[in-house]
Coordinates of C-alpha atoms in Angstrom, one line a residue:
M29 CA 74.8 30.5 -198.9
Y30 CA 75.0 28.9 -202.3
V31 CA 72.3 30.2 -204.7
R32 CA 71.3 28.5 -207.9
V33 CA 68.7 30.0 -210.3
N34 CA 66.8 27.5 -212.4
A35 CA 64.2 28.6 -215.0
A36 CA 62.5 27.5 -218.2
T37 CA 62.0 30.0 -221.0
S38 CA 60.7 30.0 -224.5
V39 CA 63.1 30.6 -227.4
D40 CA 62.5 34.3 -227.1
G41 CA 63.2 34.3 -223.3
K42 CA 59.7 34.5 -221.9
L43 CA 58.7 32.8 -218.7
S44 CA 55.0 32.8 -219.5
T45 CA 52.4 34.8 -221.6
R46 CA 51.4 38.4 -221.2
H47 CA 48.6 37.1 -219.0
R48 CA 51.2 35.6 -216.7
E49 CA 49.6 32.2 -216.7
Q50 CA 51.6 29.1 -216.1
V51 CA 52.9 27.6 -219.4
A52 CA 54.4 24.1 -219.8
I53 CA 57.6 25.0 -221.6
S54 CA 59.6 21.8 -220.8
G55 CA 58.7 18.1 -220.6
P56 CA 59.1 15.0 -218.4
A57 CA 62.9 14.8 -218.5
D58 CA 63.3 18.4 -217.4
F59 CA 60.6 18.0 -214.7
E60 CA 62.6 15.1 -213.3
R61 CA 65.8 17.2 -213.4
V62 CA 64.1 20.1 -211.5
D63 CA 62.7 17.6 -209.0
R64 CA 66.2 16.4 -208.3
L65 CA 67.4 20.0 -207.9
R66 CA 64.7 20.7 -205.4
A67 CA 65.6 17.5 -203.5
D68 CA 69.2 18.6 -203.3
A69 CA 68.5 22.1 -202.0
D70 CA 67.9 23.2 -198.4
A71 CA 65.2 25.6 -199.7
V72 CA 63.3 26.5 -202.9
M73 CA 62.4 30.1 -203.5
V74 CA 59.9 32.1 -205.6
G75 CA 58.5 35.6 -205.6
V76 CA 55.0 36.5 -204.5
G77 CA 54.0 37.0 -208.1
T78 CA 54.6 33.3 -208.8
V79 CA 52.6 32.4 -205.7
L80 CA 49.7 34.6 -206.8
A81 CA 49.7 33.4 -210.4
D82 CA 50.5 29.6 -210.0
D83 CA 49.8 28.7 -206.4
P84 CA 52.7 26.2 -206.3
S85 CA 53.5 23.8 -203.5
L86 CA 57.3 23.7 -204.3
T87 CA 57.5 20.2 -202.8
V88 CA 59.5 17.2 -204.1
D89 CA 57.3 15.0 -206.3
D90 CA 59.3 11.7 -206.4
P91 CA 58.8 9.7 -203.2
E92 CA 62.3 8.1 -203.6
L93 CA 63.9 11.5 -203.6
R94 CA 61.9 12.5 -200.4
A95 CA 63.1 9.2 -198.8
E96 CA 66.7 10.0 -199.8
R97 CA 66.4 13.4 -198.0
E98 CA 65.0 11.7 -194.9
D99 CA 67.8 9.1 -195.0
R100 CA 70.4 11.9 -194.7
G101 CA 68.5 13.5 -191.8
A102 CA 66.7 16.2 -193.7
P103 CA 63.0 16.9 -193.9
A104 CA 61.2 15.1 -196.7
N105 CA 60.8 18.4 -198.6
P106 CA 63.1 21.5 -198.7
A107 CA 61.9 24.6 -197.0
R108 CA 60.0 27.1 -199.1
V109 CA 60.9 30.8 -199.3
I110 CA 58.7 33.6 -200.6
A111 CA 60.0 37.1 -201.4
D112 CA 56.9 39.1 -200.5
S113 CA 57.8 42.7 -199.5
R114 CA 54.2 43.7 -198.8
A115 CA 53.0 40.3 -197.4
R116 CA 50.5 39.6 -200.2
T117 CA 50.7 35.8 -200.0
P118 CA 47.2 34.4 -199.5
T119 CA 46.8 32.7 -196.2
D120 CA 45.3 29.7 -197.9
A121 CA 48.1 29.3 -200.5
R122 CA 49.4 25.8 -201.0
I123 CA 52.9 26.9 -200.2
L124 CA 51.8 27.5 -196.6
D125 CA 50.7 23.9 -196.1
D126 CA 52.4 21.6 -193.6
S127 CA 54.5 19.8 -196.2
A128 CA 57.5 21.9 -195.3
T129 CA 58.5 25.1 -193.4
T130 CA 57.8 28.2 -195.3
Y131 CA 59.7 31.5 -194.8
V132 CA 58.1 34.7 -196.0
L133 CA 60.5 37.6 -196.5
V134 CA 58.8 40.9 -195.9
S135 CA 59.9 44.5 -195.7
E136 CA 59.3 46.9 -192.8
A137 CA 56.5 48.5 -194.8
A138 CA 54.4 45.3 -195.0
P139 CA 51.0 45.9 -193.4
A140 CA 50.8 44.6 -189.9
D141 CA 47.4 42.8 -190.4
R142 CA 48.8 40.9 -193.3
K143 CA 51.9 39.9 -191.3
R144 CA 49.7 38.7 -188.5
G145 CA 47.6 36.6 -191.0
L146 CA 50.6 34.9 -192.4
D147 CA 52.0 34.2 -188.9
A148 CA 48.7 32.6 -187.9
A149 CA 48.7 30.6 -191.1
G150 CA 52.0 29.0 -190.1
A151 CA 54.6 31.0 -192.0
E152 CA 57.9 32.0 -190.5
L153 CA 58.2 35.7 -191.1
I154 CA 61.6 37.4 -191.8
V155 CA 61.4 41.1 -191.7
A156 CA 64.5 42.2 -193.7
G157 CA 64.6 46.0 -193.7
A158 CA 64.4 47.6 -197.1
S159 CA 66.4 48.0 -200.2
G160 CA 65.9 49.6 -203.6
T161 CA 66.7 52.6 -205.7
G162 CA 64.9 55.2 -203.5
S163 CA 62.7 56.3 -206.4
T164 CA 59.3 57.6 -205.6
G165 CA 56.2 55.5 -206.2
P166 CA 52.7 56.6 -207.3
N167 CA 51.6 57.3 -203.7
G168 CA 54.8 59.2 -202.8
A169 CA 56.4 56.3 -200.9
G170 CA 60.0 55.7 -201.6
E171 CA 60.7 52.4 -203.5
S172 CA 63.4 51.6 -200.9
E173 CA 60.8 51.7 -198.2
R174 CA 58.8 48.9 -199.8
R175 CA 61.3 46.3 -201.0
V176 CA 62.7 43.6 -198.9
D177 CA 66.5 43.5 -198.4
L178 CA 67.3 40.2 -200.0
A179 CA 71.0 40.1 -198.9
A180 CA 69.9 40.7 -195.3
A181 CA 67.2 38.1 -195.5
F182 CA 69.5 35.5 -197.0
E183 CA 71.9 36.1 -194.1
V184 CA 69.1 35.4 -191.6
L185 CA 68.2 32.2 -193.5
E186 CA 71.7 31.0 -193.3
T187 CA 72.8 32.0 -189.9
K188 CA 69.6 31.6 -187.9
Y189 CA 67.9 28.8 -189.8
G190 CA 70.9 26.8 -191.2
I191 CA 69.9 27.1 -194.9
D192 CA 73.1 26.8 -196.9
S193 CA 71.7 26.3 -200.4
V194 CA 68.7 27.8 -202.2
M195 CA 67.2 27.1 -205.6
I196 CA 65.3 30.1 -207.0
E197 CA 62.6 29.3 -209.5
G198 CA 61.3 32.7 -210.4
G199 CA 59.7 35.0 -211.3
G200 CA 61.4 37.6 -213.4
E201 CA 61.3 40.4 -210.8
L202 CA 62.8 38.3 -208.1
L203 CA 65.5 36.9 -210.4
F204 CA 66.5 40.4 -211.5
S205 CA 66.7 41.5 -207.8
C206 CA 68.9 38.6 -206.9
F207 CA 71.3 39.3 -209.8
E208 CA 71.2 43.0 -208.9
A209 CA 72.2 42.1 -205.3
D210 CA 75.0 39.9 -206.5
L211 CA 73.5 36.8 -204.7
V212 CA 73.5 34.3 -207.6
D213 CA 76.2 31.6 -208.0
E214 CA 75.0 29.7 -211.0
L215 CA 72.2 29.8 -213.5
S216 CA 70.5 26.9 -215.3
V217 CA 68.0 27.7 -218.1
F218 CA 66.0 25.2 -220.1
V219 CA 65.1 26.8 -223.5
G220 CA 62.0 25.2 -224.9
P221 CA 61.0 24.8 -228.6
T222 CA 58.3 27.5 -228.7
V223 CA 57.9 31.3 -229.2
I224 CA 55.6 33.1 -226.8
G225 CA 56.3 36.8 -227.7
G226 CA 54.7 39.9 -226.2
R227 CA 56.3 43.0 -224.9
D228 CA 54.4 42.6 -221.6
A229 CA 55.2 38.9 -221.1
P230 CA 57.7 38.3 -218.2
T231 CA 61.2 37.5 -219.0
L232 CA 64.0 35.7 -217.2
A233 CA 65.1 38.9 -215.5
D234 CA 62.6 41.8 -215.4
G235 CA 63.0 44.7 -213.0
E236 CA 64.7 47.9 -214.1
G237 CA 67.4 46.1 -216.1
F238 CA 71.2 46.7 -216.2
V239 CA 73.0 49.3 -218.3
D240 CA 76.6 49.9 -219.3
D241 CA 79.1 48.1 -217.1
E242 CA 76.4 46.7 -214.7
F243 CA 75.8 43.6 -216.9
V244 CA 76.1 40.2 -215.1
D245 CA 78.9 38.2 -216.7
L246 CA 78.4 34.4 -217.1
E247 CA 80.7 31.6 -218.0
L248 CA 79.1 28.8 -219.9
E249 CA 79.8 25.4 -218.4
T250 CA 77.5 22.9 -220.1
V251 CA 75.0 22.5 -222.9
E252 CA 72.6 19.6 -223.1
E253 CA 69.8 18.6 -225.4
I254 CA 66.7 17.6 -223.4
D255 CA 62.9 17.4 -224.1
D256 CA 63.3 18.9 -227.7
G257 CA 65.0 21.9 -226.2
V258 CA 68.4 22.8 -224.7
L259 CA 69.6 23.1 -221.1
L260 CA 72.2 25.8 -220.6
H261 CA 74.3 26.0 -217.4
W262 CA 76.3 29.0 -216.5
R263 CA 78.5 30.1 -213.6
V264 CA 78.1 33.7 -212.5
M265 CA 81.3 35.6 -212.7
D266 CA 80.3 38.9 -211.2
H267 CA 80.7 38.4 -207.5
G268 CA 82.2 41.4 -205.8
R269 CA 80.5 43.8 -208.2
D270 CA 79.9 47.2 -206.7

C-alpha cells in the first residue's frame, strides 16, 4: 500500500489551537489541491480525534473529480478510514454517511457495545490486534492492549478490500503512529502564513516523539508557493527502520 500524509500547519508547526478547534490555515488553491489528492486516493484516513473535533465527511467536493473517478470504474468518493482504537466514533458522525464506505480500525480492547453500534451505523470494522510501548496507563491497563495495530490494519485494507493507496490527513497522534510504524511513503505539508503557538496545541506529529537515531529522514523533492504560504513535498527515506 502507498501511503501519503498531507497536512496544513502554521509557521510554528501547529495543526490547530490548544482548544483543538478547526482552523483555516490554507486557502482556495490548497483546498483544490487537497480535493485532487482525495480524488486520486483509494481511501482517506484520519484519527478519531479529528472526527470528534471536526466531524469531517472526507468526500470529494468537485463534481468533475467525482465524475472522473466514476469514469475509471471507482466509486464517486474514496473510502474513509478512521483509526479508533476504542471505537469512540459517534454513530451519527458525518463520516459514517452513505457517501462512501467507511472502515473503522479498532483494537481488541474496544468495548463490545461501541463496536456493535458502529456496525449498526454502517461502518466496516477492522479489529487489528494491538500495538504500542507496553507502558501502563492510569487504570493499570497496558498501552499495548489499547492501541490498534496500524500495520496489521493496513494489510487487511490492502489484501481484503483492495485499497492500494491511502491519504492520511491527521491528526498529530495518528501521524506520529504511522511514522513510528514506518508506514509513510511521502509527506506534503502546506505551511500557512500565521503563528498559532501554545505548548498544548497539536503539532504535525505528536505522540511520544522520536529520540536519538529514531528520527525519520526525509528527502525534499519540491517547494511551491501557494495561497500566501509554501507547499513542501518530501519523500520518506526511512523504510526498513527497526
